Short mmCIF file of C-alpha atoms and ligand atoms in Angstrom, two decimals:
data_model
loop_
_atom_site.label_atom_id
_atom_site.label_comp_id
_atom_site.label_asym_id
_atom_site.label_seq_id
_atom_site.Cartn_x
_atom_site.Cartn_y
_atom_site.Cartn_z
CA MET A 534 81.13 -1.55 32.61
CA LYS A 535 83.95 -3.52 31.02
CA ASN A 536 85.47 -6.16 33.25
CA THR A 537 82.29 -7.50 34.75
CA LYS A 538 84.19 -10.36 36.43
CA GLU A 539 85.46 -7.94 39.09
CA LEU A 540 81.83 -7.13 39.97
CA ARG A 541 81.32 -10.60 41.40
CA THR A 542 84.52 -10.83 43.43
CA TRP A 543 82.55 -10.28 46.62
CA LEU A 544 80.26 -13.20 45.82
CA ASP A 545 83.01 -15.57 44.68
CA ALA A 546 84.99 -14.76 47.84
CA MET A 547 82.11 -16.14 49.91
CA ASN A 548 82.78 -19.63 48.48
CA LEU A 549 79.17 -20.62 48.94
CA THR A 550 77.97 -24.15 48.35
CA HIS A 551 74.39 -22.93 47.95
CA PRO A 552 72.76 -19.84 46.43
CA LEU A 553 73.26 -16.62 48.34
CA VAL A 554 70.30 -16.21 50.69
CA ILE A 555 69.01 -12.91 52.00
CA ALA A 556 66.11 -13.27 54.43
CA GLY A 557 64.32 -11.36 57.13
CA PRO A 558 61.16 -9.33 57.49
CA CYS A 559 59.79 -6.90 54.92
CA SER A 560 59.90 -4.22 57.63
CA ALA A 561 61.62 -3.86 60.96
CA GLU A 562 58.65 -3.38 63.31
CA THR A 563 59.97 -3.64 66.86
CA GLU A 564 63.30 -4.54 68.44
CA GLU A 565 61.85 -7.84 69.71
CA GLN A 566 60.50 -8.74 66.26
CA VAL A 567 63.80 -8.00 64.52
CA LEU A 568 65.84 -9.99 67.05
CA LYS A 569 63.43 -12.93 67.30
CA ILE A 570 63.43 -13.54 63.54
CA ALA A 571 67.21 -13.13 63.41
CA HIS A 572 67.74 -15.71 66.15
CA GLU A 573 65.46 -18.15 64.34
CA LEU A 574 67.54 -17.76 61.18
CA LYS A 575 71.00 -17.61 62.60
CA ASP A 576 71.90 -21.31 62.21
CA SER A 577 70.42 -21.61 58.71
CA ASP A 578 72.01 -20.98 55.31
CA VAL A 579 70.94 -17.31 55.44
CA ASN A 580 73.90 -15.09 54.51
CA TYR A 581 72.39 -11.64 55.00
CA TYR A 582 69.62 -10.57 57.30
CA ARG A 583 67.25 -8.06 55.70
CA ALA A 584 64.80 -5.61 57.27
CA GLY A 585 63.28 -2.53 55.68
CA ILE A 586 63.84 0.57 57.81
CA TRP A 587 62.38 3.12 55.40
CA LYS A 588 59.44 1.68 53.49
CA PRO A 589 58.43 3.13 50.12
CA ARG A 590 54.66 2.65 50.23
CA THR A 591 52.56 3.16 47.15
CA ARG A 592 49.79 4.97 49.02
CA PRO A 593 50.23 7.41 51.91
CA GLY A 594 48.90 6.59 55.35
CA MET A 595 50.44 3.12 55.57
CA PHE A 596 53.32 2.05 57.80
CA GLU A 597 56.38 3.81 56.39
CA GLY A 598 59.07 2.17 58.48
CA VAL A 599 60.58 2.79 61.89
CA GLY A 600 63.52 4.86 60.60
CA GLU A 601 66.91 5.28 62.27
CA ILE A 602 66.11 3.32 65.42
CA GLY A 603 65.77 0.20 63.27
CA LEU A 604 69.44 0.54 62.34
CA ARG A 605 70.31 0.05 66.02
CA TRP A 606 68.28 -3.15 66.02
CA LEU A 607 70.17 -4.36 62.94
CA LYS A 608 73.44 -3.63 64.71
CA LYS A 609 72.23 -5.75 67.60
CA VAL A 610 71.38 -8.55 65.18
CA LYS A 611 74.99 -8.52 64.02
CA GLN A 612 76.33 -8.51 67.59
CA GLU A 613 74.02 -11.23 68.87
CA THR A 614 73.88 -13.60 65.90
CA GLY A 615 76.96 -12.81 63.80
CA MET A 616 74.72 -12.48 60.74
CA LYS A 617 75.54 -9.77 58.23
CA THR A 618 72.79 -7.21 57.68
CA CYS A 619 71.17 -5.30 54.84
CA THR A 620 68.52 -2.70 54.23
CA GLU A 621 67.03 -0.54 51.49
CA VAL A 622 68.31 2.99 50.94
CA ALA A 623 66.34 5.50 48.91
CA ASN A 624 68.23 8.78 49.25
CA ALA A 625 71.54 10.29 50.39
CA ALA A 626 70.35 10.69 54.00
CA HIS A 627 69.51 6.96 54.21
CA VAL A 628 72.94 6.11 52.79
CA LYS A 629 74.69 8.28 55.37
CA LEU A 630 72.83 6.66 58.27
CA ALA A 631 73.19 3.11 56.96
CA MET A 632 76.95 3.67 56.66
CA GLU A 633 77.13 5.13 60.17
CA TYR A 634 75.47 2.02 61.58
CA ASP A 635 77.68 -0.22 59.44
CA VAL A 636 74.98 -2.06 57.52
CA ASP A 637 76.87 -4.59 55.36
CA LEU A 638 74.84 -4.59 52.18
CA LEU A 639 72.51 -1.94 50.78
CA TRP A 640 69.88 -2.35 48.13
CA ILE A 641 68.06 0.17 46.05
CA GLY A 642 64.33 -0.44 45.71
CA ALA A 643 62.25 -0.68 42.57
CA ARG A 644 60.67 2.71 43.14
CA SER A 645 64.10 4.35 43.32
CA THR A 646 65.70 2.64 40.32
CA VAL A 647 63.12 4.33 38.09
CA SER A 648 64.51 7.78 38.92
CA PRO A 649 67.89 8.70 37.42
CA PHE A 650 68.12 11.70 39.78
CA ILE A 651 67.66 9.54 42.87
CA MET A 652 70.04 6.90 41.51
CA GLN A 653 72.66 9.56 40.94
CA GLU A 654 72.13 11.02 44.41
CA ILE A 655 72.57 7.56 45.95
CA ALA A 656 75.62 6.83 43.77
CA ASP A 657 77.23 10.12 44.84
CA ALA A 658 76.52 9.39 48.50
CA LEU A 659 78.05 5.93 48.16
CA GLN A 660 81.08 7.14 46.15
CA GLY A 661 83.92 4.60 46.40
CA THR A 662 82.32 2.45 49.11
CA ASP A 663 83.34 -1.20 49.41
CA LYS A 664 79.90 -2.13 50.72
CA ILE A 665 77.89 -4.48 48.55
CA VAL A 666 75.18 -2.62 46.65
CA LEU A 667 72.32 -4.41 44.88
CA VAL A 668 69.95 -2.68 42.48
CA LYS A 669 66.40 -3.91 42.17
CA ASN A 670 64.79 -3.73 38.76
CA PRO A 671 62.67 -0.63 38.18
CA VAL A 672 58.90 -1.11 38.54
CA ASN A 673 58.51 -0.89 34.76
CA PRO A 674 60.11 -3.51 32.48
CA ASP A 675 62.85 -1.25 31.15
CA LEU A 676 66.20 -3.00 30.90
CA SER A 677 68.11 0.22 30.11
CA LEU A 678 66.82 1.95 33.21
CA TRP A 679 67.93 -0.99 35.33
CA LEU A 680 71.37 -1.14 33.72
CA GLY A 681 71.62 2.66 33.87
CA GLY A 682 71.19 2.57 37.64
CA ILE A 683 73.95 -0.02 37.97
CA GLU A 684 76.22 1.99 35.67
CA ARG A 685 75.77 5.11 37.81
CA LEU A 686 77.04 3.15 40.82
CA TYR A 687 79.90 1.65 38.83
CA LYS A 688 80.96 5.11 37.68
CA ALA A 689 80.95 6.22 41.31
CA GLY A 690 83.66 3.62 41.96
CA ILE A 691 81.42 0.99 43.56
CA LYS A 692 82.67 -2.44 42.50
CA ASN A 693 80.78 -4.82 44.78
CA LEU A 694 77.61 -4.79 42.73
CA GLY A 695 74.66 -6.96 41.91
CA ALA A 696 71.06 -6.89 40.75
CA ILE A 697 67.80 -8.06 42.25
CA HIS A 698 64.95 -9.18 40.02
CA ARG A 699 61.63 -8.44 41.78
CA GLY A 700 59.24 -8.39 38.84
CA PHE A 701 57.30 -5.62 37.11
CA SER A 702 54.04 -3.76 37.66
CA THR A 703 51.18 -4.29 35.25
CA TYR A 704 47.79 -2.74 34.85
CA GLU A 705 46.27 -6.09 33.94
CA LYS A 706 45.66 -8.42 36.87
CA SER A 707 47.77 -11.57 36.91
CA LYS A 708 48.55 -14.37 39.33
CA TYR A 709 51.71 -12.48 40.23
CA ARG A 710 51.96 -9.29 42.26
CA ASN A 711 54.71 -8.20 39.86
CA ILE A 712 55.06 -10.26 36.69
CA PRO A 713 58.50 -11.79 36.32
CA GLU A 714 59.09 -11.16 32.58
CA TRP A 715 61.83 -13.81 32.80
CA GLN A 716 62.95 -13.06 29.25
CA LEU A 717 64.03 -9.59 30.35
CA ALA A 718 66.15 -11.06 33.14
CA ILE A 719 67.60 -13.61 30.71
CA GLU A 720 68.58 -10.74 28.39
CA PHE A 721 70.11 -9.00 31.40
CA GLN A 722 72.20 -12.11 32.15
CA ASN A 723 73.29 -12.37 28.53
CA LYS A 724 74.49 -8.75 28.58
CA PHE A 725 76.30 -9.00 31.94
CA PRO A 726 76.86 -12.70 32.63
CA ASP A 727 79.14 -12.04 35.60
CA LEU A 728 77.01 -9.52 37.44
CA PRO A 729 75.46 -11.35 40.41
CA LEU A 730 71.72 -11.70 39.92
CA ILE A 731 69.42 -12.39 42.85
CA CYS A 732 65.74 -13.27 42.59
CA ASP A 733 63.17 -11.80 44.99
CA PRO A 734 60.27 -14.27 44.73
CA SER A 735 58.44 -12.50 47.57
CA HIS A 736 57.75 -9.33 45.59
CA ILE A 737 57.28 -11.23 42.31
CA THR A 738 54.56 -13.48 43.73
CA GLY A 739 53.01 -11.41 46.51
CA ASN A 740 51.85 -14.78 47.81
CA ARG A 741 53.77 -17.21 50.01
CA GLU A 742 52.33 -20.29 48.27
CA MET A 743 54.15 -19.48 45.04
CA ILE A 744 57.57 -18.68 46.50
CA PHE A 745 59.00 -22.15 46.07
CA ASP A 746 58.17 -22.47 42.37
CA VAL A 747 59.48 -19.04 41.46
CA SER A 748 62.66 -19.69 43.45
CA GLN A 749 63.20 -23.00 41.62
CA THR A 750 62.74 -21.33 38.24
CA ALA A 751 65.28 -18.68 39.23
CA LEU A 752 67.82 -21.33 40.24
CA ASP A 753 67.20 -23.25 37.02
CA LEU A 754 67.95 -20.00 35.19
CA ASN A 755 71.31 -19.83 37.03
CA TYR A 756 70.50 -16.97 39.39
CA ASP A 757 73.10 -16.46 42.09
CA GLY A 758 70.76 -16.09 45.03
CA LEU A 759 67.37 -15.43 46.57
CA MET A 760 65.89 -12.72 48.75
CA ILE A 761 62.90 -14.07 50.69
CA GLU A 762 60.84 -12.08 53.19
CA THR A 763 60.60 -13.95 56.46
CA HIS A 764 58.58 -13.21 59.61
CA PHE A 765 57.65 -15.34 62.64
CA ASP A 766 54.02 -14.18 62.34
CA PRO A 767 53.55 -13.39 58.63
CA ASP A 768 49.81 -12.78 58.81
CA ASN A 769 50.28 -9.99 61.32
CA ALA A 770 53.26 -8.35 59.61
CA TRP A 771 52.98 -4.58 59.31
CA SER A 772 53.73 -4.73 55.57
CA ASP A 773 53.53 -7.40 52.84
CA ALA A 774 51.77 -9.91 55.12
CA ALA A 775 50.57 -12.25 52.35
CA GLN A 776 54.00 -12.93 50.93
CA GLN A 777 56.11 -13.53 54.02
CA VAL A 778 57.05 -17.03 55.20
CA THR A 779 58.05 -18.24 58.66
CA PRO A 780 61.70 -19.06 59.37
CA THR A 781 60.76 -22.77 59.53
CA LYS A 782 59.11 -22.55 56.11
CA LEU A 783 62.11 -20.70 54.68
CA ILE A 784 64.47 -23.42 55.89
CA LYS A 785 62.20 -26.07 54.35
CA ILE A 786 62.08 -24.18 51.03
CA MET A 787 65.87 -24.05 50.99
CA GLU A 788 66.13 -27.77 51.71
CA ASP A 789 63.68 -28.67 48.96
CA LEU A 790 65.12 -26.45 46.23
CA LYS A 791 67.09 -28.32 43.64
CA ILE A 792 70.45 -26.63 43.68
CA LYS A 793 72.85 -27.39 40.92
CA LYS A 794 76.53 -27.57 41.57
CA GLU A 795 78.76 -28.24 38.61
CA THR A 796 80.98 -30.73 40.38
CA ASN A 797 81.31 -33.28 37.58
CA THR A 798 80.51 -33.54 33.90
CA GLU A 799 77.21 -35.33 34.51
CA ALA A 800 76.08 -32.57 36.88
CA ALA A 801 77.28 -29.88 34.46
CA TYR A 802 75.26 -31.53 31.70
CA GLN A 803 72.18 -31.71 33.92
CA SER A 804 72.62 -28.12 35.00
CA SER A 805 72.88 -26.83 31.40
CA LEU A 806 69.89 -28.92 30.43
CA ASP A 807 67.78 -27.58 33.31
CA ASN A 808 68.80 -24.03 32.44
CA LEU A 809 67.81 -24.45 28.79
CA ARG A 810 64.56 -26.17 29.77
CA ALA A 811 63.70 -23.33 32.11
CA GLN A 812 64.24 -20.93 29.18
CA ILE A 813 61.96 -23.09 27.00
CA ASN A 814 59.28 -22.98 29.72
CA VAL A 815 59.48 -19.19 29.76
CA VAL A 816 59.08 -18.99 25.97
CA ASP A 817 56.25 -21.57 25.94
CA GLY A 818 54.40 -19.50 28.52
CA GLN A 819 54.78 -16.46 26.28
CA LEU A 820 53.53 -18.42 23.25
CA ILE A 821 50.36 -19.44 25.05
CA GLU A 822 49.83 -15.93 26.35
CA LEU A 823 50.22 -14.47 22.86
CA LEU A 824 47.95 -17.07 21.28
CA GLY A 825 45.33 -16.25 23.90
CA LYS A 826 45.66 -12.56 23.02
CA ARG A 827 45.39 -13.34 19.31
CA MET A 828 42.16 -15.29 19.89
CA LYS A 829 40.69 -12.40 21.87
CA VAL A 830 41.28 -10.11 18.88
CA ALA A 831 39.80 -12.75 16.56
CA ASP A 832 36.73 -12.80 18.82
CA GLN A 833 36.34 -9.05 18.38
CA ILE A 834 36.59 -9.45 14.61
CA GLY A 835 33.96 -12.20 14.86
CA GLN A 836 31.67 -9.77 16.65
CA LEU A 837 32.22 -7.12 13.97
CA LYS A 838 31.52 -9.64 11.20
CA LYS A 839 28.36 -10.71 12.98
CA ASP A 840 27.16 -7.10 13.30
CA LYS A 841 27.90 -6.46 9.61
CA ASN A 842 26.66 -9.86 8.47
CA VAL A 843 29.95 -10.71 6.73
CA ALA A 844 31.31 -14.21 6.00
CA ILE A 845 33.85 -15.65 8.44
CA LEU A 846 36.38 -16.90 5.92
CA GLN A 847 38.09 -14.23 3.87
CA SER A 848 40.66 -15.98 1.76
CA LYS A 849 42.38 -12.89 0.35
CA ARG A 850 43.25 -11.69 3.82
CA TRP A 851 44.27 -15.17 4.88
CA ASN A 852 46.66 -15.63 1.92
CA GLU A 853 48.25 -12.30 2.74
CA ILE A 854 48.89 -13.35 6.33
CA LEU A 855 50.39 -16.66 5.22
CA GLY A 856 52.68 -15.03 2.66
CA ASN A 857 54.01 -12.57 5.22
CA MET A 858 54.50 -15.21 7.89
CA ILE A 859 56.37 -17.55 5.53
CA LEU A 860 58.82 -14.72 4.82
CA GLU A 861 59.15 -13.79 8.49
CA GLY A 862 59.60 -17.46 9.36
CA GLU A 863 62.31 -17.91 6.75
CA SER A 864 64.33 -15.07 8.25
CA ARG A 865 64.19 -16.90 11.60
CA GLY A 866 65.13 -20.31 10.32
CA LEU A 867 61.59 -21.76 10.31
CA SER A 868 60.58 -23.92 7.35
CA GLU A 869 57.65 -23.05 5.09
CA GLU A 870 56.11 -26.41 5.91
CA PHE A 871 56.13 -25.65 9.62
CA ILE A 872 54.75 -22.13 9.18
CA LEU A 873 51.93 -23.47 7.03
CA LYS A 874 51.00 -26.18 9.52
CA MET A 875 51.18 -23.86 12.50
CA PHE A 876 49.17 -21.04 10.94
CA LYS A 877 46.57 -23.44 9.61
CA ALA A 878 46.04 -24.67 13.17
CA ILE A 879 45.89 -21.10 14.51
CA HIS A 880 43.52 -20.07 11.75
CA GLN A 881 41.26 -23.05 12.40
CA GLU A 882 41.07 -22.13 16.09
CA SER A 883 40.14 -18.52 15.13
CA ILE A 884 37.43 -19.80 12.79
CA ASN A 885 36.03 -22.02 15.57
CA HIS A 886 35.98 -19.02 17.90
CA GLN A 887 34.28 -16.78 15.34
CA GLU A 888 31.75 -19.45 14.46
CA LYS A 889 30.77 -19.71 18.07
CA ILE A 890 30.26 -15.94 18.19
CA ILE A 891 28.35 -15.66 14.93
CA ASN A 892 26.16 -18.70 15.49
CA GLY A 893 25.65 -17.87 19.15
C1 LIG B 957 61.17 -4.57 49.84
O1 LIG B 957 62.15 -5.27 49.53
O2 LIG B 957 60.56 -4.68 50.90
C2 LIG B 957 60.66 -3.59 48.85
C3 LIG B 957 60.04 -2.49 49.20
O3 LIG B 957 60.85 -4.02 47.62
P1 LIG B 957 60.58 -3.38 46.16
O4 LIG B 957 61.51 -2.23 46.03
O5 LIG B 957 60.96 -4.55 45.31
O6 LIG B 957 59.13 -3.03 46.07
MN1 LIG B 958 58.25 -6.03 51.14
#
């Protein structure tokens, strides 16, 4: 992908004064449900109405989507409300049907982006289309796989492209359903600054209470838009109940989000500052997470030392660590003084932890 500016022509042409907003239910359930939510959203800032027609469920036996009939309901949404529509496609047959029913924007889900064969099949089926196609990140935090999916579409002559960041699966439990790994998305933006990037806080959080904060972080990181699952009765939704918000709540979220428009130099300054601060917050979060991990390992060493009846402080080992870190630090522009102070503090915390373990 060379001239990435052309990839965002579709977005620039919309001349939006707010982030692009895609909203609607996780799944199309019934005609009434699809139309009711659409009518509740039609006078809001929502640009595209979403509804999953084919649902990729992790385990069999769950609701797997209504299929083709849902495409008729989406067509009705367009006729009755004037809203543009979008849905997920996961194979060539889905693409064919979505095109037949004139869905305006298609996205490729996280479980499809992981498979180069499926991505190629979808790219071939879409060959040369002027529909907008957005690629969700793969379930695993693999930037190449994500970019590879987008490149397959680009090579198939699809120029109205974009990406959706929906977070990544982890084995370890976390407060997120799919951890954001913001630094990966930041790297993505650095590689392709013009490729529209949309955040999907619904699938990142899995929890409607956290949608606002994740959306604000995304906007501070200069994302181009948001995709937020919306349902008039979230608790009784047939899929992803915990993360959906009502149309009223969605409108409130959009009102409360701080949206930066670079209209004058003061605003441009503030916008750059907020962006950099959001990046600092991401890195600080990682620092704390890593320090926590380091202390857990130190605890294990403490346990070993206790079992073997060995002294806590082992200065030879400690001097080795310091020497290495001073060199590493130097190569990253960090002064010896700073490295010494920081590692002394880290070391002291490890000693405190180990003392607690050894002395009970
Ligand atoms: C969805 O958008 O409803 C969906 C299935 O998302 P993902 O591919 O991110 O899991
Ligand atoms: Mn969903």
